[in-house]
Amino acid sequence: MQKILLTLKQALRSILVVCLMVSISLSGSFIFVQQASYATTLEELKLIPPEYKPNSEEKINRANEYDPGVGVQEEKRQEAYEQAIKDSENLNTLEKTYERNLKAEQEQNPPESFGEKAKEVIEKVTGK
């Protein structure tokens, strides 16, 4: 009778150890599951009405609260937008704006010369 109880006790211990190992491994797999970060409640949605349109100063202030670098980008974007509105009012200034933007684009991305293109083709063909 004691042998039966001892083997039963050992079997229960081994089952308990296996169950604990399984539960620990399963709980470890849920560590990397993240909750939705953009989830919101109905009450939060009611706080900002859909017809609310922030002005440029409010956008810049909110961007600065988020990150000062983002605020600077928002200011530049707003200045470029205001400049585009001014330029679009007159056809002559629109042509000048196009030329100015074309020059700025060429300065940022200079066109490749014929020699550089030929060099790239030769490198591709020779496999160097």
Short mmCIF file of N, CA and C in Angstrom, two decimals:
data_model
loop_
_atom_site.label_atom_id
_atom_site.label_comp_id
_atom_site.label_asym_id
_atom_site.label_seq_id
_atom_site.Cartn_x
_atom_site.Cartn_y
_atom_site.Cartn_z
N MET A 1 0.82 -1.18 0.00
CA MET A 1 0.00 0.00 0.00
C MET A 1 0.87 1.26 0.00
N GLN A 2 1.98 1.20 0.77
CA GLN A 2 2.88 2.35 0.82
C GLN A 2 3.55 2.58 -0.53
N LYS A 3 3.86 1.50 -1.24
CA LYS A 3 4.48 1.63 -2.56
C LYS A 3 3.52 2.34 -3.52
N ILE A 4 2.26 2.00 -3.44
CA ILE A 4 1.27 2.62 -4.32
C ILE A 4 1.16 4.11 -4.01
N LEU A 5 1.15 4.46 -2.73
CA LEU A 5 1.06 5.87 -2.34
C LEU A 5 2.32 6.64 -2.74
N LEU A 6 3.49 6.02 -2.61
CA LEU A 6 4.74 6.68 -3.01
C LEU A 6 4.78 6.92 -4.52
N THR A 7 4.40 5.92 -5.29
CA THR A 7 4.40 6.11 -6.75
C THR A 7 3.35 7.13 -7.17
N LEU A 8 2.21 7.12 -6.50
CA LEU A 8 1.17 8.11 -6.77
C LEU A 8 1.65 9.52 -6.43
N LYS A 9 2.37 9.65 -5.31
CA LYS A 9 2.92 10.94 -4.88
C LYS A 9 3.95 11.43 -5.89
N GLN A 10 4.82 10.55 -6.38
CA GLN A 10 5.82 10.93 -7.37
C GLN A 10 5.16 11.31 -8.69
N ALA A 11 4.12 10.57 -9.08
CA ALA A 11 3.42 10.88 -10.32
C ALA A 11 2.75 12.26 -10.22
N LEU A 12 2.14 12.56 -9.08
CA LEU A 12 1.51 13.87 -8.90
C LEU A 12 2.54 15.00 -8.93
N ARG A 13 3.71 14.76 -8.33
CA ARG A 13 4.78 15.78 -8.36
C ARG A 13 5.24 16.03 -9.78
N SER A 14 5.44 14.97 -10.54
CA SER A 14 5.91 15.14 -11.91
C SER A 14 4.85 15.84 -12.76
N ILE A 15 3.59 15.51 -12.54
CA ILE A 15 2.51 16.19 -13.28
C ILE A 15 2.46 17.67 -12.89
N LEU A 16 2.63 17.96 -11.60
CA LEU A 16 2.63 19.34 -11.13
C LEU A 16 3.79 20.12 -11.74
N VAL A 17 4.97 19.52 -11.80
CA VAL A 17 6.14 20.19 -12.39
C VAL A 17 5.91 20.45 -13.87
N VAL A 18 5.36 19.50 -14.58
CA VAL A 18 5.10 19.68 -16.01
C VAL A 18 4.07 20.79 -16.23
N CYS A 19 3.01 20.80 -15.42
CA CYS A 19 1.99 21.85 -15.54
C CYS A 19 2.57 23.24 -15.25
N LEU A 20 3.43 23.35 -14.26
CA LEU A 20 4.06 24.64 -13.95
C LEU A 20 4.97 25.08 -15.09
N MET A 21 5.72 24.15 -15.66
CA MET A 21 6.60 24.51 -16.78
C MET A 21 5.79 24.98 -17.98
N VAL A 22 4.69 24.32 -18.26
CA VAL A 22 3.85 24.71 -19.39
C VAL A 22 3.24 26.09 -19.14
N SER A 23 2.76 26.33 -17.94
CA SER A 23 2.15 27.63 -17.65
C SER A 23 3.17 28.76 -17.70
N ILE A 24 4.39 28.51 -17.24
CA ILE A 24 5.43 29.54 -17.31
C ILE A 24 5.81 29.82 -18.75
N SER A 25 5.94 28.79 -19.56
CA SER A 25 6.31 29.01 -20.96
C SER A 25 5.19 29.72 -21.71
N LEU A 26 3.94 29.41 -21.43
CA LEU A 26 2.84 30.11 -22.08
C LEU A 26 2.75 31.56 -21.64
N SER A 27 2.96 31.82 -20.38
CA SER A 27 2.91 33.21 -19.92
C SER A 27 4.06 34.02 -20.50
N GLY A 28 5.19 33.39 -20.74
CA GLY A 28 6.31 34.10 -21.37
C GLY A 28 6.04 34.45 -22.81
N SER A 29 5.21 33.69 -23.49
CA SER A 29 4.91 34.02 -24.89
C SER A 29 3.99 35.22 -25.01
N PHE A 30 3.29 35.60 -23.95
CA PHE A 30 2.40 36.76 -24.00
C PHE A 30 3.12 38.07 -23.65
N ILE A 31 4.38 38.02 -23.34
CA ILE A 31 5.12 39.23 -22.98
C ILE A 31 5.22 40.16 -24.17
N PHE A 32 5.42 39.62 -25.37
CA PHE A 32 5.67 40.43 -26.54
C PHE A 32 4.40 40.92 -27.23
N VAL A 33 3.26 40.57 -26.74
CA VAL A 33 2.00 41.05 -27.30
C VAL A 33 1.75 42.45 -26.76
N GLN A 34 1.55 43.40 -27.69
CA GLN A 34 1.33 44.78 -27.27
C GLN A 34 -0.12 45.16 -27.52
N GLN A 35 -0.60 46.01 -26.67
CA GLN A 35 -1.95 46.52 -26.84
C GLN A 35 -1.93 47.60 -27.92
N ALA A 36 -3.06 47.86 -28.50
CA ALA A 36 -3.17 48.89 -29.52
C ALA A 36 -2.87 50.25 -28.89
N SER A 37 -1.95 50.98 -29.49
CA SER A 37 -1.55 52.25 -28.91
C SER A 37 -2.45 53.40 -29.35
N TYR A 38 -3.24 53.20 -30.38
CA TYR A 38 -4.10 54.26 -30.86
C TYR A 38 -5.56 54.05 -30.45
N ALA A 39 -5.77 53.15 -29.52
CA ALA A 39 -7.13 52.89 -29.07
C ALA A 39 -7.64 54.09 -28.28
N THR A 40 -8.89 54.37 -28.43
CA THR A 40 -9.49 55.50 -27.74
C THR A 40 -10.91 55.13 -27.31
N THR A 41 -11.43 55.90 -26.43
CA THR A 41 -12.78 55.65 -25.95
C THR A 41 -13.74 56.64 -26.60
N LEU A 42 -14.99 56.36 -26.47
CA LEU A 42 -16.01 57.25 -27.04
C LEU A 42 -15.97 58.61 -26.36
N GLU A 43 -15.66 58.65 -25.09
CA GLU A 43 -15.59 59.92 -24.37
C GLU A 43 -14.45 60.78 -24.91
N GLU A 44 -13.31 60.15 -25.23
CA GLU A 44 -12.19 60.92 -25.78
C GLU A 44 -12.52 61.43 -27.17
N LEU A 45 -13.25 60.67 -27.94
CA LEU A 45 -13.63 61.13 -29.26
C LEU A 45 -14.58 62.32 -29.19
N LYS A 46 -15.39 62.37 -28.17
CA LYS A 46 -16.33 63.49 -28.01
C LYS A 46 -15.61 64.76 -27.58
N LEU A 47 -14.41 64.65 -27.00
CA LEU A 47 -13.69 65.83 -26.55
C LEU A 47 -13.23 66.69 -27.72
N ILE A 48 -12.88 66.07 -28.84
CA ILE A 48 -12.42 66.81 -30.02
C ILE A 48 -13.48 66.66 -31.10
N PRO A 49 -14.24 67.68 -31.37
CA PRO A 49 -15.29 67.57 -32.39
C PRO A 49 -14.66 67.42 -33.78
N PRO A 50 -15.33 66.75 -34.70
CA PRO A 50 -14.75 66.53 -36.03
C PRO A 50 -14.61 67.82 -36.84
N GLU A 51 -15.38 68.85 -36.52
CA GLU A 51 -15.27 70.10 -37.27
C GLU A 51 -14.14 71.00 -36.76
N TYR A 52 -13.42 70.56 -35.73
CA TYR A 52 -12.32 71.35 -35.17
C TYR A 52 -11.14 71.34 -36.11
N LYS A 53 -10.73 72.52 -36.53
CA LYS A 53 -9.57 72.66 -37.41
C LYS A 53 -8.57 73.60 -36.71
N PRO A 54 -7.47 73.05 -36.19
CA PRO A 54 -6.50 73.92 -35.49
C PRO A 54 -5.80 74.84 -36.47
N ASN A 55 -5.48 76.05 -35.98
CA ASN A 55 -4.75 76.97 -36.83
C ASN A 55 -3.26 76.63 -36.79
N SER A 56 -2.47 77.36 -37.55
CA SER A 56 -1.06 77.01 -37.70
C SER A 56 -0.30 77.13 -36.38
N GLU A 57 -0.63 78.13 -35.57
CA GLU A 57 0.06 78.28 -34.28
C GLU A 57 -0.23 77.11 -33.35
N GLU A 58 -1.47 76.66 -33.34
CA GLU A 58 -1.82 75.51 -32.49
C GLU A 58 -1.10 74.24 -32.95
N LYS A 59 -0.99 74.08 -34.27
CA LYS A 59 -0.27 72.91 -34.80
C LYS A 59 1.20 72.95 -34.39
N ILE A 60 1.81 74.12 -34.51
CA ILE A 60 3.23 74.26 -34.16
C ILE A 60 3.43 74.03 -32.67
N ASN A 61 2.55 74.59 -31.84
CA ASN A 61 2.68 74.39 -30.39
C ASN A 61 2.53 72.92 -30.02
N ARG A 62 1.58 72.25 -30.64
CA ARG A 62 1.38 70.83 -30.35
C ARG A 62 2.59 70.02 -30.82
N ALA A 63 3.17 70.38 -31.97
CA ALA A 63 4.35 69.68 -32.46
C ALA A 63 5.54 69.92 -31.54
N ASN A 64 5.67 71.14 -31.00
CA ASN A 64 6.77 71.42 -30.08
C ASN A 64 6.61 70.64 -28.78
N GLU A 65 5.38 70.44 -28.34
CA GLU A 65 5.17 69.63 -27.15
C GLU A 65 5.59 68.19 -27.38
N TYR A 66 5.34 67.70 -28.59
CA TYR A 66 5.71 66.33 -28.93
C TYR A 66 7.22 66.18 -28.99
N ASP A 67 7.86 67.06 -29.77
CA ASP A 67 9.31 67.02 -29.93
C ASP A 67 9.74 68.34 -30.55
N PRO A 68 10.76 69.01 -30.01
CA PRO A 68 11.16 70.31 -30.57
C PRO A 68 11.57 70.22 -32.05
N GLY A 69 12.17 69.13 -32.45
CA GLY A 69 12.55 68.96 -33.85
C GLY A 69 11.34 68.90 -34.76
N VAL A 70 10.30 68.26 -34.30
CA VAL A 70 9.07 68.18 -35.08
C VAL A 70 8.43 69.56 -35.18
N GLY A 71 8.55 70.35 -34.13
CA GLY A 71 8.02 71.71 -34.16
C GLY A 71 8.71 72.56 -35.21
N VAL A 72 10.02 72.40 -35.34
CA VAL A 72 10.77 73.15 -36.35
C VAL A 72 10.32 72.73 -37.74
N GLN A 73 10.13 71.43 -37.93
CA GLN A 73 9.67 70.95 -39.23
C GLN A 73 8.28 71.49 -39.55
N GLU A 74 7.44 71.54 -38.54
CA GLU A 74 6.08 72.07 -38.75
C GLU A 74 6.13 73.55 -39.11
N GLU A 75 7.04 74.31 -38.47
CA GLU A 75 7.17 75.73 -38.81
C GLU A 75 7.63 75.90 -40.25
N LYS A 76 8.61 75.10 -40.68
CA LYS A 76 9.10 75.20 -42.06
C LYS A 76 8.00 74.83 -43.05
N ARG A 77 7.24 73.81 -42.70
CA ARG A 77 6.16 73.39 -43.59
C ARG A 77 5.11 74.48 -43.70
N GLN A 78 4.81 75.12 -42.57
CA GLN A 78 3.82 76.20 -42.58
C GLN A 78 4.32 77.39 -43.38
N GLU A 79 5.60 77.74 -43.24
CA GLU A 79 6.16 78.85 -44.02
C GLU A 79 6.14 78.54 -45.51
N ALA A 80 6.46 77.30 -45.88
CA ALA A 80 6.42 76.92 -47.30
C ALA A 80 5.00 76.98 -47.84
N TYR A 81 4.05 76.59 -47.02
CA TYR A 81 2.64 76.65 -47.43
C TYR A 81 2.20 78.09 -47.66
N GLU A 82 2.55 78.99 -46.74
CA GLU A 82 2.18 80.39 -46.88
C GLU A 82 2.86 81.01 -48.11
N GLN A 83 4.13 80.64 -48.37
CA GLN A 83 4.83 81.14 -49.54
C GLN A 83 4.17 80.63 -50.82
N ALA A 84 3.73 79.39 -50.82
CA ALA A 84 3.06 78.85 -52.00
C ALA A 84 1.74 79.57 -52.27
N ILE A 85 1.03 79.93 -51.22
CA ILE A 85 -0.22 80.68 -51.40
C ILE A 85 0.07 82.05 -52.01
N LYS A 86 1.11 82.73 -51.51
CA LYS A 86 1.47 84.04 -52.06
C LYS A 86 1.89 83.92 -53.52
N ASP A 87 2.66 82.88 -53.83
CA ASP A 87 3.16 82.71 -55.19
C ASP A 87 2.04 82.36 -56.18
N SER A 88 1.02 81.70 -55.72
CA SER A 88 -0.04 81.27 -56.64
C SER A 88 -1.00 82.39 -56.99
N GLU A 89 -0.89 83.54 -56.36
CA GLU A 89 -1.81 84.64 -56.62
C GLU A 89 -1.56 85.30 -57.97
N ASN A 90 -0.34 85.29 -58.46
CA ASN A 90 -0.01 85.95 -59.71
C ASN A 90 0.70 84.96 -60.62
N LEU A 91 0.37 85.02 -61.93
CA LEU A 91 0.96 84.07 -62.88
C LEU A 91 2.46 84.30 -63.04
N ASN A 92 2.91 85.56 -63.01
CA ASN A 92 4.34 85.85 -63.16
C ASN A 92 5.14 85.28 -61.99
N THR A 93 4.62 85.45 -60.79
CA THR A 93 5.33 84.92 -59.64
C THR A 93 5.28 83.39 -59.64
N LEU A 94 4.26 82.81 -60.26
CA LEU A 94 4.17 81.36 -60.35
C LEU A 94 5.31 80.80 -61.20
N GLU A 95 5.61 81.49 -62.31
CA GLU A 95 6.72 81.06 -63.16
C GLU A 95 8.06 81.22 -62.43
N LYS A 96 8.21 82.33 -61.71
CA LYS A 96 9.43 82.53 -60.95
C LYS A 96 9.58 81.48 -59.85
N THR A 97 8.48 81.14 -59.24
CA THR A 97 8.50 80.11 -58.21
C THR A 97 8.92 78.77 -58.79
N TYR A 98 8.40 78.45 -59.98
CA TYR A 98 8.79 77.20 -60.62
C TYR A 98 10.29 77.17 -60.88
N GLU A 99 10.82 78.28 -61.40
CA GLU A 99 12.27 78.34 -61.66
C GLU A 99 13.07 78.22 -60.36
N ARG A 100 12.60 78.87 -59.30
CA ARG A 100 13.29 78.81 -58.01
C ARG A 100 13.27 77.37 -57.46
N ASN A 101 12.13 76.73 -57.55
CA ASN A 101 12.03 75.35 -57.08
C ASN A 101 12.87 74.40 -57.92
N LEU A 102 12.93 74.66 -59.23
CA LEU A 102 13.74 73.82 -60.11
C LEU A 102 15.22 73.96 -59.78
N LYS A 103 15.67 75.19 -59.52
CA LYS A 103 17.07 75.39 -59.13
C LYS A 103 17.38 74.72 -57.80
N ALA A 104 16.47 74.82 -56.85
CA ALA A 104 16.68 74.18 -55.54
C ALA A 104 16.74 72.67 -55.69
N GLU A 105 15.91 72.11 -56.53
CA GLU A 105 15.92 70.66 -56.76
C GLU A 105 17.22 70.22 -57.43
N GLN A 106 17.70 71.01 -58.38
CA GLN A 106 18.95 70.67 -59.05
C GLN A 106 20.14 70.78 -58.12
N GLU A 107 20.07 71.72 -57.16
CA GLU A 107 21.16 71.83 -56.19
C GLU A 107 21.18 70.62 -55.25
N GLN A 108 20.00 70.15 -54.89
CA GLN A 108 19.94 68.99 -54.00
C GLN A 108 20.32 67.71 -54.73
N ASN A 109 19.86 67.56 -55.97
CA ASN A 109 20.13 66.35 -56.75
C ASN A 109 20.74 66.76 -58.08
N PRO A 110 22.05 66.99 -58.13
CA PRO A 110 22.66 67.42 -59.39
C PRO A 110 22.56 66.31 -60.44
N PRO A 111 22.32 66.68 -61.69
CA PRO A 111 22.22 65.66 -62.73
C PRO A 111 23.59 65.02 -62.96
N GLU A 112 23.57 63.72 -63.24
CA GLU A 112 24.83 63.02 -63.48
C GLU A 112 25.37 63.39 -64.85
N SER A 113 26.68 63.48 -64.94
CA SER A 113 27.29 63.81 -66.22
C SER A 113 27.39 62.54 -67.08
N PHE A 114 27.66 62.75 -68.37
CA PHE A 114 27.75 61.62 -69.29
C PHE A 114 28.89 60.70 -68.89
N GLY A 115 29.98 61.27 -68.42
CA GLY A 115 31.13 60.46 -68.01
C GLY A 115 30.81 59.55 -66.83
N GLU A 116 30.05 60.07 -65.86
CA GLU A 116 29.68 59.25 -64.69
C GLU A 116 28.76 58.11 -65.11
N LYS A 117 27.82 58.39 -66.01
CA LYS A 117 26.91 57.34 -66.47
C LYS A 117 27.67 56.27 -67.24
N ALA A 118 28.60 56.70 -68.09
CA ALA A 118 29.39 55.73 -68.85
C ALA A 118 30.25 54.88 -67.93
N LYS A 119 30.80 55.50 -66.91
CA LYS A 119 31.62 54.76 -65.94
C LYS A 119 30.79 53.70 -65.23
N GLU A 120 29.55 54.04 -64.86
CA GLU A 120 28.67 53.08 -64.19
C GLU A 120 28.34 51.91 -65.12
N VAL A 121 28.08 52.21 -66.41
CA VAL A 121 27.75 51.15 -67.37
C VAL A 121 28.95 50.22 -67.55
N ILE A 122 30.14 50.80 -67.64
CA ILE A 122 31.35 49.97 -67.81
C ILE A 122 31.57 49.10 -66.61
N GLU A 123 31.34 49.63 -65.41
CA GLU A 123 31.49 48.83 -64.18
C GLU A 123 30.47 47.71 -64.15
N LYS A 124 29.26 47.96 -64.59
CA LYS A 124 28.25 46.92 -64.62
C LYS A 124 28.62 45.80 -65.60
N VAL A 125 29.13 46.21 -66.77
CA VAL A 125 29.47 45.23 -67.81
C VAL A 125 30.67 44.40 -67.38
N THR A 126 31.69 45.06 -66.83
CA THR A 126 32.90 44.32 -66.44
C THR A 126 32.73 43.58 -65.13
N GLY A 127 31.75 43.93 -64.35
CA GLY A 127 31.49 43.22 -63.10
C GLY A 127 32.39 43.64 -61.96
N LYS A 128 32.94 44.83 -62.00
CA LYS A 128 33.80 45.30 -60.92
C LYS A 128 33.00 45.97 -59.85
#
